[in-house]
Amino acid sequence: MQPVDTELLRAINRYRVLDAIRRFAPLSRADICKQTGLGRTTVTDIITALSEEGVVGNAPEGSARGRGRPVEKLQINPDAAFVIGALVAVHQLSIVVTNLRADPLASVNIPIRTTRHPAETVAYMLEDGIKAAVDQANLNLSQIAGVGVGIPGFIDAAHGISHWSPALGAEPIGFAEMLQKQMGTPVVIENDANMAALAERWFGHGQDTDNFILVTIEGGIGMGLFIHGDLFSGQHGMAAEFGHMKMDLNGPLCRCGQHGCLEAYAGYYAIVREARKVIDLPPTTDEVSIERTAHEVAKRARAGDARLLKIFRDAGETLGLGIANLINVIDPGKVIITGGGVRTADLIAPAVRQTVEAYSVKALRGKCEIVFHDWSDEVLARGAAALVLQGLYRNPWSRSTAIAVAV
Ligand SMILES: [Zn+2]
């Protein structure tokens, strides 16, 4: 039998208690036991430690019943720590400052085509944006416990490395360390779809479902996977590359160099490639112009061009087939579809829903809710803040180690 790792167990229990208070506060100790399934002694020990650290405190009274002493209710002390969440997208940097409850305090957006700049320049611009946002929130950089950054592409979160990213380039780059050295503040990075899944878990459609799949439609197709209430990142931190699920071995060429990947049917570049076969379109030079052109194609499809409507329907069908396969493997409570491509939901959603219905195994049909959810980059940056908070929630208040042990 494996020895019980008490440190790990303590971190997990601490996280469960803090997460329950964050989600359902104000809570009494008895409520916390009920929400977490933990015993009274464990909960009392954790609450005592959290109170000493100043992380939780008493909620204002007002819940007294009858003549007895009012039951003490607890809440998170929002000002116990502040963090930064940022999103590096191909067209802009979004930065949000939040408190310990992930309430946004200030935000800054910098329009910049990250594809045109080396990663060092992107890191410097991010630093400038972070300083401006911290200033706007009336805080100092020394009060920031950590920075979380969401980045599209193949991101090794455990080692802080971007292996390939449309925003940071095709070479492996230690972006977390680069930014951390510049800022002198702990930095964690994560794939943007994982971060969007975390945002859904903390503030969106994933709050009431422990097992859910998030799919992002952008230049490529991304995915974040929550299993038993936790982000699943795989053995090497690179799980859930749904965009490269093979739909046909003789299918179109994907950006990854292989054939028949899902995103080669449903990503922006696939829409543009197919549309070029039937209408004239201006040349596209980078991710941003491909995205703009895909939305132009959508506009012309809506104007009634049947050939273009079919392109979106076909893309929706392939996406639906991929999602049906996922549902059959994972049995999630929800599939949340998000990203800029959701702006074309009117054109793809019917085909997605029909195909999911047709190809899910019979026993699961109709049981998994499909939600299309459009979010701003700013809200997604808040997901990156949640990434840092998740690390803080798990570890006692030595902030630098809290982030290093992380997430
Ligand atoms: Zn591929």
mmCIF file of C-alpha atoms and ligand atoms in Angstrom:
data_model
loop_
_atom_site.group_PDB
_atom_site.id
_atom_site.type_symbol
_atom_site.label_atom_id
_atom_site.label_comp_id
_atom_site.label_asym_id
_atom_site.label_seq_id
_atom_site.Cartn_x
_atom_site.Cartn_y
_atom_site.Cartn_z
ATOM 1 C CA MET A 1 0.000 0.000 0.000
ATOM 2 C CA GLN A 2 1.212 3.511 -0.834
ATOM 3 C CA PRO A 3 1.879 5.732 2.181
ATOM 4 C CA VAL A 4 -0.625 8.576 2.473
ATOM 5 C CA ASP A 5 0.891 11.866 1.363
ATOM 6 C CA THR A 6 -0.345 14.058 4.221
ATOM 7 C CA GLU A 7 1.009 17.299 2.703
ATOM 8 C CA LEU A 8 -0.905 16.672 -0.499
ATOM 9 C CA LEU A 9 -4.038 15.662 1.377
ATOM 10 C CA ARG A 10 -3.842 18.829 3.465
ATOM 11 C CA ALA A 11 -3.447 20.965 0.323
ATOM 12 C CA ILE A 12 -6.441 19.290 -1.325
ATOM 13 C CA ASN A 13 -8.647 19.693 1.753
ATOM 14 C CA ARG A 14 -7.592 23.293 2.163
ATOM 15 C CA TYR A 15 -8.497 23.947 -1.461
ATOM 16 C CA ARG A 16 -11.903 22.311 -1.031
ATOM 17 C CA VAL A 17 -12.699 24.418 2.022
ATOM 18 C CA LEU A 18 -11.591 27.688 0.411
ATOM 19 C CA ASP A 19 -13.324 26.877 -2.854
ATOM 20 C CA ALA A 20 -16.582 26.103 -1.016
ATOM 21 C CA ILE A 21 -16.370 29.415 0.881
ATOM 22 C CA ARG A 22 -15.608 31.300 -2.333
ATOM 23 C CA ARG A 23 -18.556 29.751 -4.145
ATOM 24 C CA PHE A 24 -21.224 29.700 -1.468
ATOM 25 C CA ALA A 25 -20.234 32.264 1.209
ATOM 26 C CA PRO A 26 -21.341 33.157 3.779
ATOM 27 C CA LEU A 27 -21.076 29.628 5.209
ATOM 28 C CA SER A 28 -21.096 28.289 8.767
ATOM 29 C CA ARG A 29 -18.649 25.548 9.751
ATOM 30 C CA ALA A 30 -21.507 23.039 9.506
ATOM 31 C CA ASP A 31 -22.297 24.286 5.970
ATOM 32 C CA ILE A 32 -18.641 23.801 5.010
ATOM 33 C CA CYS A 33 -18.674 20.210 6.310
ATOM 34 C CA LYS A 34 -21.781 19.568 4.241
ATOM 35 C CA GLN A 35 -20.381 21.195 1.074
ATOM 36 C CA THR A 36 -16.996 19.490 1.241
ATOM 37 C CA GLY A 37 -17.877 16.177 2.863
ATOM 38 C CA LEU A 38 -15.009 16.744 5.330
ATOM 39 C CA GLY A 39 -15.216 16.031 9.046
ATOM 40 C CA ARG A 40 -15.774 18.719 11.651
ATOM 41 C CA THR A 41 -12.262 18.469 13.157
ATOM 42 C CA THR A 42 -10.571 18.760 9.753
ATOM 43 C CA VAL A 43 -12.707 21.758 8.823
ATOM 44 C CA THR A 44 -12.088 23.460 12.186
ATOM 45 C CA ASP A 45 -8.301 22.977 11.856
ATOM 46 C CA ILE A 46 -8.287 24.399 8.334
ATOM 47 C CA ILE A 47 -10.519 27.354 9.285
ATOM 48 C CA THR A 48 -8.281 28.150 12.274
ATOM 49 C CA ALA A 49 -5.205 28.235 10.015
ATOM 50 C CA LEU A 50 -6.996 30.311 7.356
ATOM 51 C CA SER A 51 -8.223 32.788 9.988
ATOM 52 C CA GLU A 52 -4.704 33.192 11.372
ATOM 53 C CA GLU A 53 -3.431 33.895 7.860
ATOM 54 C CA GLY A 54 -6.204 36.490 7.435
ATOM 55 C CA VAL A 55 -7.605 34.627 4.437
ATOM 56 C CA VAL A 56 -11.090 34.066 5.867
ATOM 57 C CA GLY A 57 -13.027 36.131 8.360
ATOM 58 C CA ASN A 58 -16.504 36.431 9.795
ATOM 59 C CA ALA A 59 -19.251 37.538 7.453
ATOM 60 C CA PRO A 60 -21.447 40.382 8.724
ATOM 61 C CA GLU A 61 -24.186 39.037 11.018
ATOM 62 C CA GLY A 62 -27.838 39.042 10.119
ATOM 63 C CA SER A 63 -28.497 35.371 9.807
ATOM 64 C CA ALA A 64 -29.493 34.787 13.457
ATOM 65 C CA ARG A 65 -32.467 32.542 13.888
ATOM 66 C CA GLY A 66 -34.627 32.654 17.032
ATOM 67 C CA ARG A 67 -33.170 33.933 20.267
ATOM 68 C CA GLY A 68 -30.011 31.824 20.327
ATOM 69 C CA ARG A 69 -26.521 33.050 19.666
ATOM 70 C CA PRO A 70 -26.197 33.744 15.919
ATOM 71 C CA VAL A 71 -24.283 31.095 14.010
ATOM 72 C CA GLU A 72 -20.889 32.410 12.950
ATOM 73 C CA LYS A 73 -20.684 32.591 9.168
ATOM 74 C CA LEU A 74 -17.436 32.781 7.254
ATOM 75 C CA GLN A 75 -16.358 34.475 4.068
ATOM 76 C CA ILE A 76 -13.137 35.050 2.176
ATOM 77 C CA ASN A 77 -11.298 38.223 3.031
ATOM 78 C CA PRO A 78 -11.035 39.569 -0.531
ATOM 79 C CA ASP A 79 -8.095 41.866 0.178
ATOM 80 C CA ALA A 80 -5.876 39.119 1.624
ATOM 81 C CA ALA A 81 -4.133 38.817 -1.753
ATOM 82 C CA PHE A 82 -4.161 40.292 -5.234
ATOM 83 C CA VAL A 83 -3.212 38.582 -8.481
ATOM 84 C CA ILE A 84 -2.903 39.322 -12.188
ATOM 85 C CA GLY A 85 -4.544 37.377 -14.991
ATOM 86 C CA ALA A 86 -3.512 37.969 -18.588
ATOM 87 C CA LEU A 87 -4.422 36.622 -21.999
ATOM 88 C CA VAL A 88 -1.959 36.718 -24.878
ATOM 89 C CA ALA A 89 -4.096 36.541 -28.027
ATOM 90 C CA VAL A 90 -2.962 37.007 -31.631
ATOM 91 C CA HIS A 91 -4.570 40.453 -31.809
ATOM 92 C CA GLN A 92 -4.294 41.811 -28.259
ATOM 93 C CA LEU A 93 -3.040 41.513 -24.696
ATOM 94 C CA SER A 94 -5.727 41.575 -21.991
ATOM 95 C CA ILE A 95 -4.811 42.096 -18.364
ATOM 96 C CA VAL A 96 -7.007 41.971 -15.260
ATOM 97 C CA VAL A 97 -6.148 42.624 -11.606
ATOM 98 C CA THR A 98 -8.276 40.663 -9.146
ATOM 99 C CA ASN A 99 -8.539 40.132 -5.416
ATOM 100 C CA LEU A 100 -8.596 36.787 -3.621
ATOM 101 C CA ARG A 101 -12.216 36.166 -4.695
ATOM 102 C CA ALA A 102 -11.300 36.801 -8.350
ATOM 103 C CA ASP A 103 -13.387 39.994 -8.402
ATOM 104 C CA PRO A 104 -11.929 42.207 -11.160
ATOM 105 C CA LEU A 105 -10.454 45.464 -9.796
ATOM 106 C CA ALA A 106 -8.908 46.938 -12.950
ATOM 107 C CA SER A 107 -8.264 45.909 -16.531
ATOM 108 C CA VAL A 108 -6.088 46.970 -19.446
ATOM 109 C CA ASN A 109 -6.280 45.896 -23.100
ATOM 110 C CA ILE A 110 -3.397 46.507 -25.497
ATOM 111 C CA PRO A 111 -4.141 46.047 -29.193
ATOM 112 C CA ILE A 112 -0.999 44.429 -30.640
ATOM 113 C CA ARG A 113 -0.499 41.799 -33.318
ATOM 114 C CA THR A 114 1.607 39.462 -31.198
ATOM 115 C CA THR A 115 2.367 37.392 -34.317
ATOM 116 C CA ARG A 116 4.533 40.245 -35.642
ATOM 117 C CA HIS A 117 6.765 40.585 -32.572
ATOM 118 C CA PRO A 118 9.369 38.361 -30.942
ATOM 119 C CA ALA A 119 8.354 36.798 -27.606
ATOM 120 C CA GLU A 120 10.686 39.165 -25.687
ATOM 121 C CA THR A 121 8.800 42.187 -27.031
ATOM 122 C CA VAL A 122 5.467 40.596 -26.139
ATOM 123 C CA ALA A 123 6.783 39.994 -22.604
ATOM 124 C CA TYR A 124 7.881 43.658 -22.269
ATOM 125 C CA MET A 125 4.503 44.924 -23.493
ATOM 126 C CA LEU A 126 2.769 42.569 -21.099
ATOM 127 C CA GLU A 127 4.896 43.929 -18.266
ATOM 128 C CA ASP A 128 3.948 47.508 -19.198
ATOM 129 C CA GLY A 129 0.263 46.561 -19.316
ATOM 130 C CA ILE A 130 0.468 44.782 -15.961
ATOM 131 C CA LYS A 131 2.096 47.826 -14.337
ATOM 132 C CA ALA A 132 -0.616 50.095 -15.758
ATOM 133 C CA ALA A 133 -3.373 47.781 -14.505
ATOM 134 C CA VAL A 134 -1.821 47.523 -11.029
ATOM 135 C CA ASP A 135 -1.602 51.308 -10.948
ATOM 136 C CA GLN A 136 -5.226 51.611 -11.996
ATOM 137 C CA ALA A 137 -6.227 49.320 -9.119
ATOM 138 C CA ASN A 138 -4.336 51.596 -6.674
ATOM 139 C CA LEU A 139 -1.940 48.804 -5.747
ATOM 140 C CA ASN A 140 1.828 48.292 -5.884
ATOM 141 C CA LEU A 141 3.558 45.485 -7.744
ATOM 142 C CA SER A 142 4.856 44.242 -4.369
ATOM 143 C CA GLN A 143 1.246 43.474 -3.383
ATOM 144 C CA ILE A 144 0.763 41.113 -6.341
ATOM 145 C CA ALA A 145 1.072 37.477 -5.286
ATOM 146 C CA GLY A 146 1.406 36.085 -8.788
ATOM 147 C CA VAL A 147 0.724 36.435 -12.496
ATOM 148 C CA GLY A 148 -1.163 33.886 -14.614
ATOM 149 C CA VAL A 149 -0.928 34.063 -18.402
ATOM 150 C CA GLY A 150 -3.087 32.211 -20.914
ATOM 151 C CA ILE A 151 -1.444 31.522 -24.286
ATOM 152 C CA PRO A 152 -2.790 29.749 -27.370
ATOM 153 C CA GLY A 153 -0.820 26.736 -28.608
ATOM 154 C CA PHE A 154 1.099 23.790 -27.150
ATOM 155 C CA ILE A 155 1.894 25.010 -23.661
ATOM 156 C CA ASP A 156 3.760 22.971 -21.051
ATOM 157 C CA ALA A 157 2.277 24.571 -17.941
ATOM 158 C CA ALA A 158 4.367 22.520 -15.510
ATOM 159 C CA HIS A 159 7.645 23.871 -16.940
ATOM 160 C CA GLY A 160 6.412 27.253 -18.136
ATOM 161 C CA ILE A 161 7.322 26.537 -21.749
ATOM 162 C CA SER A 162 5.493 27.520 -24.915
ATOM 163 C CA HIS A 163 6.398 24.767 -27.419
ATOM 164 C CA TRP A 164 4.428 26.262 -30.273
ATOM 165 C CA SER A 165 2.100 29.224 -30.247
ATOM 166 C CA PRO A 166 0.521 31.410 -32.933
ATOM 167 C CA ALA A 167 1.218 34.340 -30.576
ATOM 168 C CA LEU A 168 4.781 33.500 -29.464
ATOM 169 C CA GLY A 169 6.227 31.576 -32.379
ATOM 170 C CA ALA A 170 7.147 28.043 -33.404
ATOM 171 C CA GLU A 171 10.268 27.625 -31.218
ATOM 172 C CA PRO A 172 10.146 26.380 -27.621
ATOM 173 C CA ILE A 173 10.402 29.356 -25.300
ATOM 174 C CA GLY A 174 10.508 29.622 -21.491
ATOM 175 C CA PHE A 175 7.962 32.417 -21.395
ATOM 176 C CA ALA A 176 7.065 32.052 -17.693
ATOM 177 C CA GLU A 177 10.695 32.443 -16.618
ATOM 178 C CA MET A 178 11.233 35.304 -19.068
ATOM 179 C CA LEU A 179 8.343 37.314 -17.640
ATOM 180 C CA GLN A 180 9.135 36.308 -14.069
ATOM 181 C CA LYS A 181 12.702 37.661 -14.399
ATOM 182 C CA GLN A 182 11.414 40.933 -15.816
ATOM 183 C CA MET A 183 8.733 41.415 -13.185
ATOM 184 C CA GLY A 184 10.244 39.817 -10.085
ATOM 185 C CA THR A 185 6.829 38.239 -9.462
ATOM 186 C CA PRO A 186 5.947 34.535 -9.764
ATOM 187 C CA VAL A 187 4.446 33.703 -13.157
ATOM 188 C CA VAL A 188 2.487 30.667 -14.331
ATOM 189 C CA ILE A 189 1.407 30.059 -17.924
ATOM 190 C CA GLU A 190 -1.321 27.817 -19.276
ATOM 191 C CA ASN A 191 -2.925 26.927 -22.579
ATOM 192 C CA ASP A 192 -5.705 29.424 -23.273
ATOM 193 C CA ALA A 193 -8.407 26.767 -23.659
ATOM 194 C CA ASN A 194 -7.520 25.258 -20.264
ATOM 195 C CA MET A 195 -7.731 28.730 -18.833
ATOM 196 C CA ALA A 196 -11.119 29.314 -20.450
ATOM 197 C CA ALA A 197 -12.268 26.026 -18.886
ATOM 198 C CA LEU A 198 -11.082 27.283 -15.516
ATOM 199 C CA ALA A 199 -12.985 30.547 -16.073
ATOM 200 C CA GLU A 200 -16.138 28.503 -16.813
ATOM 201 C CA ARG A 201 -15.551 26.501 -13.638
ATOM 202 C CA TRP A 202 -15.150 29.606 -11.470
ATOM 203 C CA PHE A 203 -17.623 32.028 -13.044
ATOM 204 C CA GLY A 204 -19.524 30.378 -15.886
ATOM 205 C CA HIS A 205 -21.390 27.291 -17.054
ATOM 206 C CA GLY A 206 -19.021 24.852 -15.336
ATOM 207 C CA GLN A 207 -19.951 25.942 -11.816
ATOM 208 C CA ASP A 208 -22.597 23.263 -11.402
ATOM 209 C CA THR A 209 -20.908 20.431 -13.340
ATOM 210 C CA ASP A 210 -17.842 18.533 -12.104
ATOM 211 C CA ASN A 211 -17.261 16.817 -15.451
ATOM 212 C CA PHE A 212 -17.371 19.062 -18.479
ATOM 213 C CA ILE A 213 -15.623 19.750 -21.761
ATOM 214 C CA LEU A 214 -14.831 23.191 -23.084
ATOM 215 C CA VAL A 215 -14.166 23.604 -26.803
ATOM 216 C CA THR A 216 -12.713 26.814 -28.240
ATOM 217 C CA ILE A 217 -13.196 27.743 -31.879
ATOM 218 C CA GLU A 218 -10.545 30.197 -33.060
ATOM 219 C CA GLY A 219 -7.795 29.921 -35.637
ATOM 220 C CA GLY A 220 -7.550 26.374 -34.349
ATOM 221 C CA ILE A 221 -9.828 24.234 -32.205
ATOM 222 C CA GLY A 222 -8.825 24.004 -28.516
ATOM 223 C CA MET A 223 -10.169 22.072 -25.581
ATOM 224 C CA GLY A 224 -10.117 22.127 -21.787
ATOM 225 C CA LEU A 225 -11.301 19.140 -19.782
ATOM 226 C CA PHE A 226 -12.621 19.108 -16.213
ATOM 227 C CA ILE A 227 -12.816 15.719 -14.545
ATOM 228 C CA HIS A 228 -14.073 15.337 -10.962
ATOM 229 C CA GLY A 229 -13.917 19.125 -10.564
ATOM 230 C CA ASP A 230 -10.279 19.400 -11.619
ATOM 231 C CA LEU A 231 -8.571 20.461 -14.809
ATOM 232 C CA PHE A 232 -7.155 17.375 -16.502
ATOM 233 C CA SER A 233 -3.821 18.089 -18.127
ATOM 234 C CA GLY A 234 -2.421 14.630 -18.837
ATOM 235 C CA GLN A 235 0.902 13.002 -18.037
ATOM 236 C CA HIS A 236 2.949 15.648 -19.861
ATOM 237 C CA GLY A 237 0.690 18.646 -19.327
ATOM 238 C CA MET A 238 -0.461 18.712 -22.938
ATOM 239 C CA ALA A 239 -3.764 16.831 -22.855
ATOM 240 C CA ALA A 240 -6.920 17.540 -24.793
ATOM 241 C CA GLU A 241 -5.581 18.540 -28.222
ATOM 242 C CA PHE A 242 -9.056 18.077 -29.645
ATOM 243 C CA GLY A 243 -8.171 20.170 -32.708
ATOM 244 C CA HIS A 244 -5.862 17.371 -33.849
ATOM 245 C CA MET A 245 -8.333 14.529 -33.454
ATOM 246 C CA LYS A 246 -8.173 12.752 -36.824
ATOM 247 C CA MET A 247 -11.459 12.786 -38.720
ATOM 248 C CA ASP A 248 -10.176 11.330 -42.017
ATOM 249 C CA LEU A 249 -6.671 10.071 -42.793
ATOM 250 C CA ASN A 250 -6.972 11.441 -46.326
ATOM 251 C CA GLY A 251 -8.451 14.735 -45.158
ATOM 252 C CA PRO A 252 -7.096 18.278 -45.653
ATOM 253 C CA LEU A 253 -3.657 19.310 -44.418
ATOM 254 C CA CYS A 254 -3.587 20.695 -40.872
ATOM 255 C CA ARG A 255 -1.231 23.390 -39.592
ATOM 256 C CA CYS A 256 0.431 20.693 -37.476
ATOM 257 C CA GLY A 257 1.651 18.979 -40.663
ATOM 258 C CA GLN A 258 -0.696 15.976 -40.464
ATOM 259 C CA HIS A 259 -3.817 15.299 -42.487
ATOM 260 C CA GLY A 260 -7.479 15.187 -41.509
ATOM 261 C CA CYS A 261 -7.301 16.932 -38.120
ATOM 262 C CA LEU A 262 -10.572 18.406 -36.860
ATOM 263 C CA GLU A 263 -9.307 21.989 -37.020
ATOM 264 C CA ALA A 264 -8.439 21.528 -40.697
ATOM 265 C CA TYR A 265 -12.245 21.278 -41.138
ATOM 266 C CA ALA A 266 -13.562 23.747 -38.581
ATOM 267 C CA GLY A 267 -10.859 26.350 -37.768
ATOM 268 C CA TYR A 268 -10.957 29.792 -39.375
ATOM 269 C CA TYR A 269 -8.349 28.814 -41.955
ATOM 270 C CA ALA A 270 -10.479 25.848 -43.042
ATOM 271 C CA ILE A 271 -13.481 28.131 -43.624
ATOM 272 C CA VAL A 272 -11.338 30.553 -45.644
ATOM 273 C CA ARG A 273 -9.720 27.706 -47.650
ATOM 274 C CA GLU A 274 -13.114 26.286 -48.623
ATOM 275 C CA ALA A 275 -14.646 29.714 -49.354
ATOM 276 C CA ARG A 276 -11.806 30.526 -51.763
ATOM 277 C CA LYS A 277 -12.978 27.631 -53.928
ATOM 278 C CA VAL A 278 -16.270 29.438 -54.636
ATOM 279 C CA ILE A 279 -15.720 33.196 -54.142
ATOM 280 C CA ASP A 280 -12.890 35.709 -54.519
ATOM 281 C CA LEU A 281 -11.288 36.762 -51.248
ATOM 282 C CA PRO A 282 -8.357 39.085 -50.470
ATOM 283 C CA PRO A 283 -5.020 37.395 -49.643
ATOM 284 C CA THR A 284 -4.517 36.494 -45.990
ATOM 285 C CA THR A 285 -1.106 36.956 -44.439
ATOM 286 C CA ASP A 286 -1.467 36.017 -40.779
ATOM 287 C CA GLU A 287 -3.855 34.715 -38.092
ATOM 288 C CA VAL A 288 -5.535 38.092 -37.690
ATOM 289 C CA SER A 289 -6.336 38.520 -41.384
ATOM 290 C CA ILE A 290 -7.522 34.879 -41.601
ATOM 291 C CA GLU A 291 -9.903 35.513 -38.683
ATOM 292 C CA ARG A 292 -11.203 38.723 -40.249
ATOM 293 C CA THR A 293 -11.739 36.982 -43.588
ATOM 294 C CA ALA A 294 -13.571 34.051 -41.962
ATOM 295 C CA HIS A 295 -16.019 36.493 -40.376
ATOM 296 C CA GLU A 296 -16.425 38.238 -43.740
ATOM 297 C CA VAL A 297 -17.318 34.848 -45.259
ATOM 298 C CA ALA A 298 -19.876 34.389 -42.459
ATOM 299 C CA LYS A 299 -21.433 37.746 -43.277
ATOM 300 C CA ARG A 300 -21.778 36.799 -46.948
ATOM 301 C CA ALA A 301 -23.212 33.413 -45.986
ATOM 302 C CA ARG A 302 -25.870 35.133 -43.890
ATOM 303 C CA ALA A 303 -26.746 37.278 -46.897
ATOM 304 C CA GLY A 304 -28.001 34.037 -48.445
ATOM 305 C CA ASP A 305 -25.118 32.480 -50.412
ATOM 306 C CA ALA A 306 -26.034 28.797 -50.267
ATOM 307 C CA ARG A 307 -22.481 27.661 -51.160
ATOM 308 C CA LEU A 308 -21.063 29.496 -48.160
ATOM 309 C CA LEU A 309 -23.852 28.365 -45.852
ATOM 310 C CA LYS A 310 -22.906 24.790 -46.764
ATOM 311 C CA ILE A 311 -19.267 25.425 -45.811
ATOM 312 C CA PHE A 312 -20.325 26.410 -42.281
ATOM 313 C CA ARG A 313 -22.808 23.547 -42.085
ATOM 314 C CA ASP A 314 -20.088 21.064 -43.088
ATOM 315 C CA ALA A 315 -17.694 22.562 -40.516
ATOM 316 C CA GLY A 316 -20.423 22.277 -37.856
ATOM 317 C CA GLU A 317 -21.057 18.670 -38.849
ATOM 318 C CA THR A 318 -17.398 17.671 -38.479
ATOM 319 C CA LEU A 319 -17.162 19.533 -35.172
ATOM 320 C CA GLY A 320 -20.342 17.771 -34.003
ATOM 321 C CA LEU A 321 -18.892 14.396 -34.974
ATOM 322 C CA GLY A 322 -15.757 15.115 -32.950
ATOM 323 C CA ILE A 323 -17.854 16.210 -29.969
ATOM 324 C CA ALA A 324 -20.027 13.082 -30.231
ATOM 325 C CA ASN A 325 -16.821 11.012 -30.044
ATOM 326 C CA LEU A 326 -15.743 12.930 -26.950
ATOM 327 C CA ILE A 327 -19.133 12.457 -25.311
ATOM 328 C CA ASN A 328 -18.965 8.713 -25.975
ATOM 329 C CA VAL A 329 -15.520 8.502 -24.350
ATOM 330 C CA ILE A 330 -15.924 10.882 -21.415
ATOM 331 C CA ASP A 331 -19.674 11.155 -20.638
ATOM 332 C CA PRO A 332 -19.505 14.831 -19.623
ATOM 333 C CA GLY A 333 -22.394 16.752 -18.056
ATOM 334 C CA LYS A 334 -21.876 19.646 -20.458
ATOM 335 C CA VAL A 335 -19.961 20.666 -23.544
ATOM 336 C CA ILE A 336 -19.329 24.416 -23.574
ATOM 337 C CA ILE A 337 -18.332 25.874 -26.932
ATOM 338 C CA THR A 338 -16.598 29.223 -26.784
ATOM 339 C CA GLY A 339 -14.000 31.428 -28.524
ATOM 340 C CA GLY A 340 -14.327 34.018 -31.283
ATOM 341 C CA GLY A 341 -15.838 31.392 -33.605
ATOM 342 C CA VAL A 342 -18.981 31.395 -31.479
ATOM 343 C CA ARG A 343 -19.916 34.556 -33.361
ATOM 344 C CA THR A 344 -20.797 32.144 -36.181
ATOM 345 C CA ALA A 345 -22.917 29.968 -33.873
ATOM 346 C CA ASP A 346 -26.033 30.822 -35.904
ATOM 347 C CA LEU A 347 -24.374 29.133 -38.916
ATOM 348 C CA ILE A 348 -22.843 26.056 -37.261
ATOM 349 C CA ALA A 349 -24.896 25.277 -34.131
ATOM 350 C CA PRO A 350 -27.797 23.423 -35.814
ATOM 351 C CA ALA A 351 -25.363 21.069 -37.591
ATOM 352 C CA VAL A 352 -23.318 20.599 -34.388
ATOM 353 C CA ARG A 353 -26.415 19.690 -32.350
ATOM 354 C CA GLN A 354 -27.866 17.358 -35.004
ATOM 355 C CA THR A 355 -24.591 15.467 -35.433
ATOM 356 C CA VAL A 356 -24.003 15.162 -31.686
ATOM 357 C CA GLU A 357 -27.527 13.778 -31.325
ATOM 358 C CA ALA A 358 -27.050 11.326 -34.203
ATOM 359 C CA TYR A 359 -23.650 9.946 -33.192
ATOM 360 C CA SER A 360 -23.684 9.892 -29.394
ATOM 361 C CA VAL A 361 -24.262 6.388 -28.070
ATOM 362 C CA LYS A 362 -27.971 5.857 -27.456
ATOM 363 C CA ALA A 363 -27.712 5.699 -23.671
ATOM 364 C CA LEU A 364 -26.161 9.194 -23.555
ATOM 365 C CA ARG A 365 -28.404 10.902 -26.089
ATOM 366 C CA GLY A 366 -29.922 14.123 -24.805
ATOM 367 C CA LYS A 367 -28.062 13.844 -21.496
ATOM 368 C CA CYS A 368 -25.194 16.198 -22.276
ATOM 369 C CA GLU A 369 -26.057 19.872 -22.578
ATOM 370 C CA ILE A 370 -24.349 21.748 -25.436
ATOM 371 C CA VAL A 371 -23.857 25.435 -24.628
ATOM 372 C CA PHE A 372 -22.511 28.115 -26.975
ATOM 373 C CA HIS A 373 -20.975 30.844 -24.837
ATOM 374 C CA ASP A 374 -19.238 33.953 -26.149
ATOM 375 C CA TRP A 375 -16.766 35.558 -23.731
ATOM 376 C CA SER A 376 -14.591 38.626 -23.934
ATOM 377 C CA ASP A 377 -10.819 38.296 -23.674
ATOM 378 C CA GLU A 378 -11.099 40.245 -20.444
ATOM 379 C CA VAL A 379 -13.230 37.564 -18.798
ATOM 380 C CA LEU A 380 -10.782 34.942 -20.020
ATOM 381 C CA ALA A 381 -7.941 36.909 -18.444
ATOM 382 C CA ARG A 382 -9.907 36.554 -15.214
ATOM 383 C CA GLY A 383 -9.620 32.813 -15.773
ATOM 384 C CA ALA A 384 -5.835 33.237 -15.727
ATOM 385 C CA ALA A 385 -6.197 35.054 -12.403
ATOM 386 C CA ALA A 386 -8.201 32.058 -11.152
ATOM 387 C CA LEU A 387 -5.253 29.886 -12.176
ATOM 388 C CA VAL A 388 -3.000 31.763 -9.772
ATOM 389 C CA LEU A 389 -5.669 31.814 -7.060
ATOM 390 C CA GLN A 390 -6.057 28.057 -7.365
ATOM 391 C CA GLY A 391 -2.354 27.760 -6.465
ATOM 392 C CA LEU A 392 -2.755 30.125 -3.526
ATOM 393 C CA TYR A 393 -5.844 28.300 -2.273
ATOM 394 C CA ARG A 394 -3.884 25.052 -2.107
ATOM 395 C CA ASN A 395 -0.905 26.301 -0.193
ATOM 396 C CA PRO A 396 -0.339 28.198 3.035
ATOM 397 C CA TRP A 397 0.487 31.793 2.765
ATOM 398 C CA SER A 398 4.114 31.791 1.770
ATOM 399 C CA ARG A 399 3.230 33.371 -1.545
ATOM 400 C CA SER A 400 6.299 32.685 -3.603
ATOM 401 C CA THR A 401 6.309 28.991 -2.715
ATOM 402 C CA ALA A 402 2.557 28.891 -3.178
ATOM 403 C CA ILE A 403 2.927 29.734 -6.834
ATOM 404 C CA ALA A 404 6.026 27.630 -7.386
ATOM 405 C CA VAL A 405 4.274 24.519 -6.106
ATOM 406 C CA ALA A 406 1.188 25.615 -8.015
ATOM 407 C CA VAL A 407 -1.524 24.480 -9.909
HETATM 408 ZN ZN ZN B 1 -3.330 18.837 -36.729
#
